[in-house]
CSV table of C-alpha atoms and ligand atoms in Angstrom, one decimal:
chain,number,residue,atom,x,y,z
A,594,MET,CA,-37.3,1.4,-6.0
A,595,SER,CA,-34.7,1.1,-2.9
A,596,SER,CA,-31.7,3.3,-4.5
A,597,ALA,CA,-28.3,0.9,-3.7
A,598,VAL,CA,-25.7,0.5,-5.2
A,599,LEU,CA,-23.9,-2.8,-5.7
A,600,GLY,CA,-20.3,-2.5,-6.6
A,601,ILE,CA,-18.6,-4.9,-7.7
A,602,GLU,CA,-14.1,-5.2,-7.7
A,603,SER,CA,-11.6,-7.8,-8.7
A,604,THR,CA,-8.6,-5.3,-9.5
A,605,ALA,CA,-6.2,-8.9,-8.4
A,606,HIS,CA,-6.9,-11.2,-5.7
A,607,THR,CA,-9.8,-10.7,-4.9
A,608,ALA,CA,-13.4,-10.6,-6.6
A,609,GLY,CA,-16.1,-9.0,-4.4
A,610,VAL,CA,-19.3,-7.6,-4.3
A,611,GLY,CA,-20.9,-5.6,-2.3
A,612,ILE,CA,-24.2,-3.2,-1.8
A,613,VAL,CA,-24.7,0.1,0.1
A,614,SER,CA,-27.9,2.5,0.8
A,615,PRO,CA,-27.3,5.9,0.1
A,616,GLU,CA,-26.7,6.3,3.8
A,617,GLY,CA,-23.3,4.5,3.5
A,618,LYS,CA,-25.0,1.3,5.2
A,619,ILE,CA,-22.9,-2.0,4.3
A,620,LEU,CA,-25.9,-3.9,3.0
A,621,ALA,CA,-23.5,-7.1,1.7
A,622,ASP,CA,-20.2,-7.7,1.5
A,623,ARG,CA,-18.5,-10.5,-0.1
A,624,LYS,CA,-15.6,-11.5,-0.9
A,625,ALA,CA,-13.6,-14.2,-2.3
A,626,THR,CA,-10.1,-14.2,-2.5
A,627,PHE,CA,-7.3,-16.6,-5.2
A,628,THR,CA,-4.6,-18.4,-3.6
A,629,PRO,CA,-2.0,-18.6,-5.7
A,630,PRO,CA,-0.5,-22.7,-4.9
A,631,GLU,CA,2.8,-22.7,-2.8
A,632,GLY,CA,5.8,-20.9,-3.8
A,633,SER,CA,4.7,-18.7,-6.9
A,634,GLY,CA,2.8,-15.7,-6.7
A,635,ILE,CA,0.1,-14.9,-8.9
A,636,HIS,CA,-0.7,-14.9,-11.7
A,637,PRO,CA,-3.3,-12.8,-14.0
A,638,ARG,CA,-5.1,-15.9,-15.5
A,639,GLU,CA,-5.3,-17.8,-13.6
A,640,ALA,CA,-6.9,-15.2,-10.9
A,641,ALA,CA,-9.3,-13.9,-13.6
A,642,GLN,CA,-10.8,-17.8,-14.6
A,643,HIS,CA,-11.4,-17.5,-9.9
A,644,HIS,CA,-13.1,-14.8,-10.3
A,645,VAL,CA,-15.2,-15.5,-13.7
A,646,ALA,CA,-15.8,-18.8,-10.8
A,647,ALA,CA,-16.4,-16.6,-8.3
A,648,LEU,CA,-18.3,-13.6,-9.4
A,649,PRO,CA,-21.9,-15.1,-10.7
A,650,GLY,CA,-22.4,-16.4,-7.0
A,651,LEU,CA,-21.1,-13.0,-5.2
A,652,VAL,CA,-23.6,-11.5,-6.9
A,653,ARG,CA,-26.4,-13.2,-6.4
A,654,ASP,CA,-25.4,-13.9,-2.4
A,655,VAL,CA,-25.4,-10.3,-1.8
A,656,LEU,CA,-28.3,-9.8,-3.2
A,657,ALA,CA,-30.0,-12.4,-1.4
A,658,ASP,CA,-28.3,-10.4,1.7
A,659,ALA,CA,-29.5,-7.1,1.0
A,660,GLN,CA,-33.0,-8.9,0.2
A,661,LEU,CA,-33.5,-6.6,-3.2
A,662,ALA,CA,-33.5,-7.8,-7.3
A,663,PRO,CA,-31.6,-6.5,-9.1
A,664,ASP,CA,-33.8,-4.5,-10.8
A,665,GLU,CA,-34.1,-2.1,-7.2
A,666,LEU,CA,-30.6,-1.1,-7.8
A,667,ALA,CA,-29.7,2.2,-9.2
A,668,LEU,CA,-26.7,1.2,-10.6
A,669,VAL,CA,-23.5,-1.0,-11.0
A,670,ALA,CA,-20.8,0.4,-10.1
A,671,TYR,CA,-16.7,-1.9,-11.0
A,672,ALA,CA,-12.9,-0.7,-9.9
A,673,ARG,CA,-12.1,0.3,-13.8
A,674,GLY,CA,-8.4,0.6,-13.1
A,675,PRO,CA,-5.7,0.3,-12.0
A,676,GLY,CA,-4.7,-3.3,-11.8
A,677,LEU,CA,-3.8,-6.5,-14.1
A,678,GLY,CA,-6.1,-6.5,-17.4
A,679,PRO,CA,-7.6,-9.3,-16.8
A,680,CYS,CA,-9.4,-9.4,-13.7
A,681,LEU,CA,-10.3,-5.7,-14.2
A,682,ARG,CA,-12.4,-7.4,-17.3
A,683,THR,CA,-13.4,-10.0,-15.0
A,684,GLY,CA,-14.5,-7.9,-13.1
A,685,ALA,CA,-16.6,-5.6,-15.6
A,686,THR,CA,-18.1,-8.2,-17.8
A,687,ALA,CA,-19.5,-8.9,-15.0
A,688,ALA,CA,-21.2,-5.6,-14.3
A,689,ARG,CA,-21.8,-5.2,-17.4
A,690,ALA,CA,-24.0,-8.0,-17.8
A,691,LEU,CA,-26.2,-7.7,-15.1
A,692,ALA,CA,-26.4,-3.8,-15.6
A,693,HIS,CA,-26.9,-4.6,-19.0
A,694,THR,CA,-30.1,-6.9,-18.0
A,695,HIS,CA,-31.7,-4.5,-15.7
A,696,GLY,CA,-31.3,-1.9,-17.7
A,697,LEU,CA,-29.1,-0.6,-14.6
A,698,PRO,CA,-25.9,2.7,-15.1
A,699,LEU,CA,-23.1,1.5,-15.4
A,700,LEU,CA,-20.5,3.0,-13.5
A,701,GLY,CA,-16.9,2.3,-13.6
A,702,VAL,CA,-15.0,4.3,-11.0
A,703,ASN,CA,-10.8,4.3,-10.2
A,704,HIS,CA,-9.8,1.2,-7.4
A,705,CYS,CA,-7.7,3.5,-5.6
A,706,VAL,CA,-10.2,6.3,-4.9
A,707,ALA,CA,-13.3,4.5,-3.7
A,708,HIS,CA,-9.8,3.2,-1.4
A,709,LEU,CA,-9.6,7.1,0.1
A,710,GLU,CA,-13.4,7.5,0.0
A,711,ILE,CA,-14.5,5.0,2.2
A,712,GLY,CA,-13.0,6.4,4.4
A,713,LEU,CA,-15.4,9.1,4.1
A,714,LEU,CA,-18.2,7.2,5.2
A,715,GLU,CA,-15.6,6.8,8.3
A,716,GLY,CA,-16.0,10.5,9.0
A,717,ALA,CA,-13.2,12.2,7.3
A,718,THR,CA,-14.4,15.2,4.8
A,719,ASP,CA,-10.6,16.5,3.6
A,720,PRO,CA,-8.1,13.4,3.8
A,721,VAL,CA,-5.1,12.1,3.4
A,722,LEU,CA,-4.8,9.0,2.7
A,723,LEU,CA,-2.0,6.1,3.7
A,724,TYR,CA,-3.0,3.7,0.5
A,725,LEU,CA,-0.7,0.4,1.5
A,726,SER,CA,-1.3,-2.8,-0.5
A,727,GLY,CA,0.6,-5.5,-1.7
A,728,GLY,CA,0.4,-3.6,-5.5
A,729,ASN,CA,-0.3,-0.5,-3.9
A,730,THR,CA,2.0,2.0,-2.3
A,731,GLN,CA,0.5,5.8,-2.4
A,732,VAL,CA,0.2,8.7,-0.3
A,733,ILE,CA,-3.1,10.6,-1.8
A,734,GLY,CA,-5.1,13.3,-1.3
A,735,TYR,CA,-7.0,16.2,-2.3
A,736,ALA,CA,-6.3,19.4,-4.6
A,737,HIS,CA,-7.9,21.7,-7.2
A,738,GLY,CA,-10.5,19.0,-8.9
A,739,ARG,CA,-8.0,15.7,-8.4
A,740,TYR,CA,-6.4,13.2,-5.6
A,741,ARG,CA,-3.5,13.5,-5.9
A,742,VAL,CA,-0.4,11.5,-5.6
A,743,PHE,CA,2.4,13.2,-3.0
A,744,GLY,CA,4.3,10.0,-2.8
A,745,GLU,CA,3.9,6.8,-3.5
A,746,THR,CA,6.6,3.5,-3.9
A,747,LEU,CA,9.8,3.9,-6.2
A,748,ASP,CA,9.5,0.5,-6.7
A,749,ILE,CA,7.6,-2.3,-5.0
A,750,GLY,CA,3.9,-1.9,-3.5
A,751,ILE,CA,5.1,-3.1,0.3
A,752,GLY,CA,2.9,-5.9,0.3
A,753,ASN,CA,4.6,-7.4,-2.6
A,754,MET,CA,7.4,-6.9,-0.1
A,755,LEU,CA,5.8,-8.6,2.6
A,756,ASP,CA,4.9,-11.4,0.5
A,757,LYS,CA,7.6,-12.1,-0.5
A,758,PHE,CA,10.4,-12.0,1.9
A,759,GLY,CA,7.7,-14.5,3.0
A,760,ARG,CA,7.8,-16.9,0.0
A,761,GLU,CA,11.3,-16.8,0.0
A,762,VAL,CA,11.3,-18.0,4.0
A,763,GLY,CA,8.8,-20.2,3.8
A,764,LEU,CA,5.8,-18.4,4.7
A,765,GLU,CA,2.5,-19.6,3.3
A,766,PHE,CA,0.9,-16.4,0.9
A,767,PRO,CA,0.1,-13.8,2.6
A,768,GLY,CA,3.4,-13.2,4.1
A,769,GLY,CA,2.3,-10.3,5.5
A,770,PRO,CA,0.1,-10.9,8.6
A,771,LYS,CA,2.3,-14.5,8.5
A,772,LEU,CA,5.3,-11.7,10.1
A,773,GLU,CA,2.8,-9.3,11.7
A,774,ALA,CA,1.9,-12.7,14.0
A,775,LEU,CA,6.2,-13.5,14.4
A,776,ALA,CA,7.9,-9.6,14.3
A,777,ALA,CA,9.2,-9.6,18.0
A,778,GLY,CA,11.1,-6.9,19.2
A,779,PRO,CA,12.1,-4.5,21.1
A,780,GLU,CA,16.2,-5.4,19.4
A,781,LEU,CA,15.8,-3.4,16.4
A,782,GLU,CA,18.1,-4.3,13.5
A,783,PRO,CA,18.6,-1.5,10.8
A,784,LEU,CA,17.3,-2.2,7.5
A,785,PRO,CA,18.0,0.6,4.9
A,786,TYR,CA,15.4,2.7,4.9
A,787,SER,CA,15.1,4.7,1.9
A,788,VAL,CA,13.1,7.8,1.8
A,789,LYS,CA,13.4,9.9,-1.2
A,790,GLY,CA,11.5,13.0,-1.5
A,791,MET,CA,8.1,11.9,-0.6
A,792,ASP,CA,9.0,8.3,-2.2
A,793,MET,CA,10.6,5.6,-1.2
A,794,ALA,CA,11.8,2.5,-1.8
A,795,PHE,CA,11.3,-1.2,-0.5
A,796,SER,CA,13.9,-3.8,-2.8
A,797,GLY,CA,16.7,-1.9,-0.9
A,798,LEU,CA,14.8,-3.8,2.6
A,799,LEU,CA,13.7,-6.9,0.8
A,800,THR,CA,17.4,-7.9,-0.7
A,801,ALA,CA,19.8,-6.4,3.1
A,802,ALA,CA,16.7,-8.7,4.9
A,803,LEU,CA,16.6,-12.0,3.1
A,804,ARG,CA,20.7,-11.7,2.8
A,805,LYS,CA,20.6,-11.7,6.9
A,806,PHE,CA,18.0,-14.6,6.5
A,807,ALA,CA,21.3,-16.7,5.2
A,808,ASP,CA,23.4,-15.8,7.5
A,809,GLY,CA,21.1,-17.1,9.8
A,810,MET,CA,18.6,-14.1,11.5
A,811,GLU,CA,15.5,-15.6,13.3
A,812,LEU,CA,12.8,-15.1,10.9
A,813,SER,CA,10.9,-13.8,14.4
A,814,ARG,CA,13.6,-10.2,15.0
A,815,LEU,CA,13.8,-9.9,10.7
A,816,ALA,CA,10.0,-9.8,11.1
A,817,TYR,CA,9.7,-7.1,13.0
A,818,ALA,CA,12.8,-4.8,11.5
A,819,ILE,CA,10.7,-5.2,8.7
A,820,GLN,CA,7.5,-4.1,10.4
A,821,GLU,CA,9.1,-1.0,12.3
A,822,THR,CA,11.0,0.4,8.9
A,823,ALA,CA,8.9,-0.5,6.0
A,824,PHE,CA,6.4,1.3,8.2
A,825,ALA,CA,8.2,4.5,9.5
A,826,MET,CA,9.2,5.0,5.9
A,827,ALA,CA,5.4,5.0,5.2
A,828,CYS,CA,4.3,6.9,7.9
A,829,GLU,CA,6.9,9.8,7.6
A,830,VAL,CA,5.4,10.5,4.0
A,831,ALA,CA,2.4,10.1,5.2
A,832,GLU,CA,3.5,13.1,8.1
A,833,ARG,CA,4.9,15.3,4.9
A,834,ALA,CA,2.1,15.4,3.2
A,835,LEU,CA,-0.1,16.4,6.6
A,836,ALA,CA,1.9,19.1,7.3
A,837,HIS,CA,1.9,20.4,4.0
A,838,THR,CA,-0.9,20.4,2.3
A,839,GLY,CA,-2.6,20.9,6.4
A,840,LYS,CA,-4.3,18.9,6.0
A,841,THR,CA,-6.0,17.4,9.4
A,842,GLU,CA,-7.4,13.6,8.8
A,843,LEU,CA,-5.5,10.9,8.1
A,844,VAL,CA,-6.7,7.9,6.4
A,845,LEU,CA,-4.9,4.0,6.2
A,846,GLY,CA,-6.7,2.1,3.3
A,847,GLY,CA,-5.1,-0.9,1.7
A,848,GLY,CA,-4.4,-5.1,3.2
A,849,VAL,CA,-1.5,-3.7,5.1
A,850,ALA,CA,-3.9,-1.5,6.6
A,851,CYS,CA,-5.2,-4.7,8.4
A,852,ASN,CA,-1.3,-4.2,10.7
A,853,ALA,CA,-1.6,-3.8,14.3
A,854,ARG,CA,1.9,-2.1,14.3
A,855,LEU,CA,1.3,0.2,11.1
A,856,ARG,CA,-1.9,1.0,12.7
A,857,GLU,CA,-0.4,1.6,16.0
A,858,MET,CA,2.7,4.3,14.3
A,859,ALA,CA,-0.3,6.3,12.2
A,860,LYS,CA,-1.7,6.9,15.2
A,861,THR,CA,1.0,8.0,17.3
A,862,MET,CA,2.3,10.4,15.0
A,863,THR,CA,-1.6,11.6,14.0
A,864,ARG,CA,-1.7,12.1,17.9
A,865,GLU,CA,1.4,14.1,18.0
A,866,ARG,CA,0.1,16.6,15.5
A,867,ASP,CA,-3.1,16.4,16.3
A,868,VAL,CA,-5.3,14.8,13.5
A,869,ALA,CA,-7.5,12.3,13.4
A,870,CYS,CA,-7.2,9.2,12.5
A,871,PHE,CA,-9.0,6.7,10.7
A,872,ALA,CA,-8.1,3.5,10.3
A,873,PRO,CA,-11.4,1.8,9.0
A,874,SER,CA,-12.8,-2.2,10.1
A,875,LYS,CA,-10.3,-4.5,8.0
A,876,ALA,CA,-12.7,-5.6,6.1
A,877,LEU,CA,-12.9,-2.5,4.4
A,878,CYS,CA,-9.8,-1.5,4.3
A,879,VAL,CA,-9.0,-5.2,1.5
A,880,ASP,CA,-9.9,-4.7,-2.1
A,881,ASN,CA,-14.0,-5.1,-0.9
A,882,GLY,CA,-16.3,-4.2,-3.6
A,883,VAL,CA,-18.3,-2.3,-1.1
A,884,MET,CA,-15.9,0.6,-0.8
A,885,ILE,CA,-16.6,0.9,-4.6
A,886,ALA,CA,-19.8,0.5,-4.6
A,887,TRP,CA,-20.0,3.5,-1.8
A,888,LEU,CA,-17.8,5.6,-4.9
A,889,GLY,CA,-20.3,4.8,-7.5
A,890,HIS,CA,-22.6,5.9,-4.6
A,891,VAL,CA,-20.4,9.2,-4.3
A,892,MET,CA,-20.1,10.2,-8.0
A,893,GLN,CA,-23.4,9.6,-9.3
A,894,ALA,CA,-25.0,11.3,-6.4
A,895,GLY,CA,-22.6,14.1,-6.5
A,896,GLY,CA,-24.0,14.3,-10.5
A,897,TYR,CA,-21.4,12.8,-12.1
A,898,GLU,CA,-22.2,11.9,-15.7
A,899,ILE,CA,-21.3,8.5,-17.3
A,900,GLN,CA,-18.8,9.1,-20.6
A,901,SER,CA,-17.8,6.7,-22.2
A,902,GLN,CA,-14.5,5.5,-20.8
A,903,ASP,CA,-16.5,4.7,-17.7
A,904,ASP,CA,-17.6,1.2,-19.4
A,905,ARG,CA,-13.1,-0.2,-20.7
A,906,VAL,CA,-10.6,-1.0,-18.3
A,907,ASP,CA,-7.9,1.0,-17.6
A,908,GLN,CA,-4.8,-0.9,-16.1
A,909,ARG,CA,-2.7,1.6,-16.1
A,910,PHE,CA,-6.2,4.1,-14.3
A,911,ARG,CA,-3.7,6.3,-12.2
A,912,THR,CA,-5.7,8.4,-8.8
A,913,ASP,CA,-4.9,11.6,-10.2
A,914,MET,CA,-6.8,10.7,-13.8
A,915,ALA,CA,-9.7,10.8,-12.7
A,916,GLU,CA,-11.2,14.4,-12.8
A,917,VAL,CA,-13.3,14.2,-9.4
A,918,THR,CA,-16.5,16.2,-10.4
A,919,TRP,CA,-18.6,15.1,-7.3
A,920,ARG,CA,-16.5,16.7,-3.9
B,1774,ATP,P1,-4.6,-3.9,-4.5
B,1774,ATP,O1,-4.9,-4.4,-6.0
B,1774,ATP,O2,-4.9,-2.4,-4.1
B,1774,ATP,O3,-2.8,-3.8,-4.6
B,1774,ATP,P2,-4.2,-6.3,-3.1
B,1774,ATP,O4,-4.9,-6.6,-4.3
B,1774,ATP,O5,-2.7,-6.0,-3.0
B,1774,ATP,O6,-4.2,-4.5,-3.7
B,1774,ATP,P3,-5.7,-5.9,-0.4
B,1774,ATP,O7,-6.6,-7.3,-0.4
B,1774,ATP,O8,-5.6,-4.8,-0.2
B,1774,ATP,O9,-5.3,-6.3,-2.0
B,1774,ATP,O10,-4.2,-6.3,0.5
B,1774,ATP,C1,-2.4,-7.4,0.1
B,1774,ATP,C2,-2.3,-7.4,0.8
B,1774,ATP,O11,-1.6,-6.8,2.3
B,1774,ATP,C3,-0.6,-8.3,0.9
B,1774,ATP,O12,0.2,-8.6,0.4
B,1774,ATP,C4,-1.1,-8.9,2.3
B,1774,ATP,O13,0.2,-9.4,2.2
B,1774,ATP,C5,-0.7,-7.5,2.7
B,1774,ATP,N1,-0.9,-7.6,4.0
B,1774,ATP,C6,-2.9,-7.9,5.2
B,1774,ATP,N2,-2.5,-8.3,6.2
B,1774,ATP,C7,-2.1,-8.0,6.2
B,1774,ATP,C8,-1.5,-7.7,7.8
B,1774,ATP,N3,-1.9,-8.0,8.8
B,1774,ATP,N4,0.6,-7.0,7.8
B,1774,ATP,C9,1.2,-6.7,7.0
B,1774,ATP,N5,0.4,-6.9,5.8
B,1774,ATP,C10,-0.7,-7.7,5.5
B,1775,FE2,FE1,-6.9,-2.1,-2.9
């Protein structure tokens, strides 16, 4: 018995399957990402169909990579939310089939908490998580038995804002990395900077940037301004969370945390505050099965007792709904 854990991620675009050892060694990490047809956004059912086709092969491949037979696993974990209903159900079905076929325990975990806990594998102990992805923009930290959302977007996710802007100006999906490559300063065009208390908003920035593009402003200059403005907003909220909680570690997570400029801004802010900054590898920042497997392991090892709701997906499974009994 190896007591490795297999994790399945399928909350949105990415079908990911990973295997970790109890010591936190990544034994396998594979993913397949659904790309919507040019010019359109993600259709949950199309993405789910992609995952249905991809998951059996991914599961087979990670087991081969890790040189494990399914019945050597200690647990099958999957992301039970938050996310798109059809996509979540696909991952849950795959996880259930694998677990039941081989008599393994099954545990549905919170996707956002998984982004944070994977930062603990990087060495953090009690961090603030700056979680910036397509659908999610949150600043999260542990307090009194739960992971609390200290601040979040009031409208669209930061990655969705980048992708929507990219789509409107003719860039291929996903727009985030393309805008990063195009961004050129140093002249900073002013765009709406919207931080309200601990929350942020990005749709005003998107509208203003699109208007400037329509008026003929160069894409490189706009890409630069969008990044500087949006990332400064996120870093401001993260900094305030660090100041209020007295925590001394920041973890970056989510696909937008792959961005080099965001990492640089976060490093500058944390250095000035004497806070340690953990920026996991890009493969662990984007949605992946490894973080789901790792959270499953951490919960199981921490004595978490599997409950009936852990076998059900929940599209609106908020970060602060999960009772943290394993810390
Ligand atoms: P979630 O379910 O957590 O919301 P997601 O489906 O958005 O996840 P992720 O892989 O976490 O998936 O993030 C994808 C987002 O990350 C896209 O919006 C993409 O544009 C953005 N992104 C990826 N790389 C970069 C980059 N280098 N710079 C900016 N944005 C990036
Ligand atoms: Fe994510």
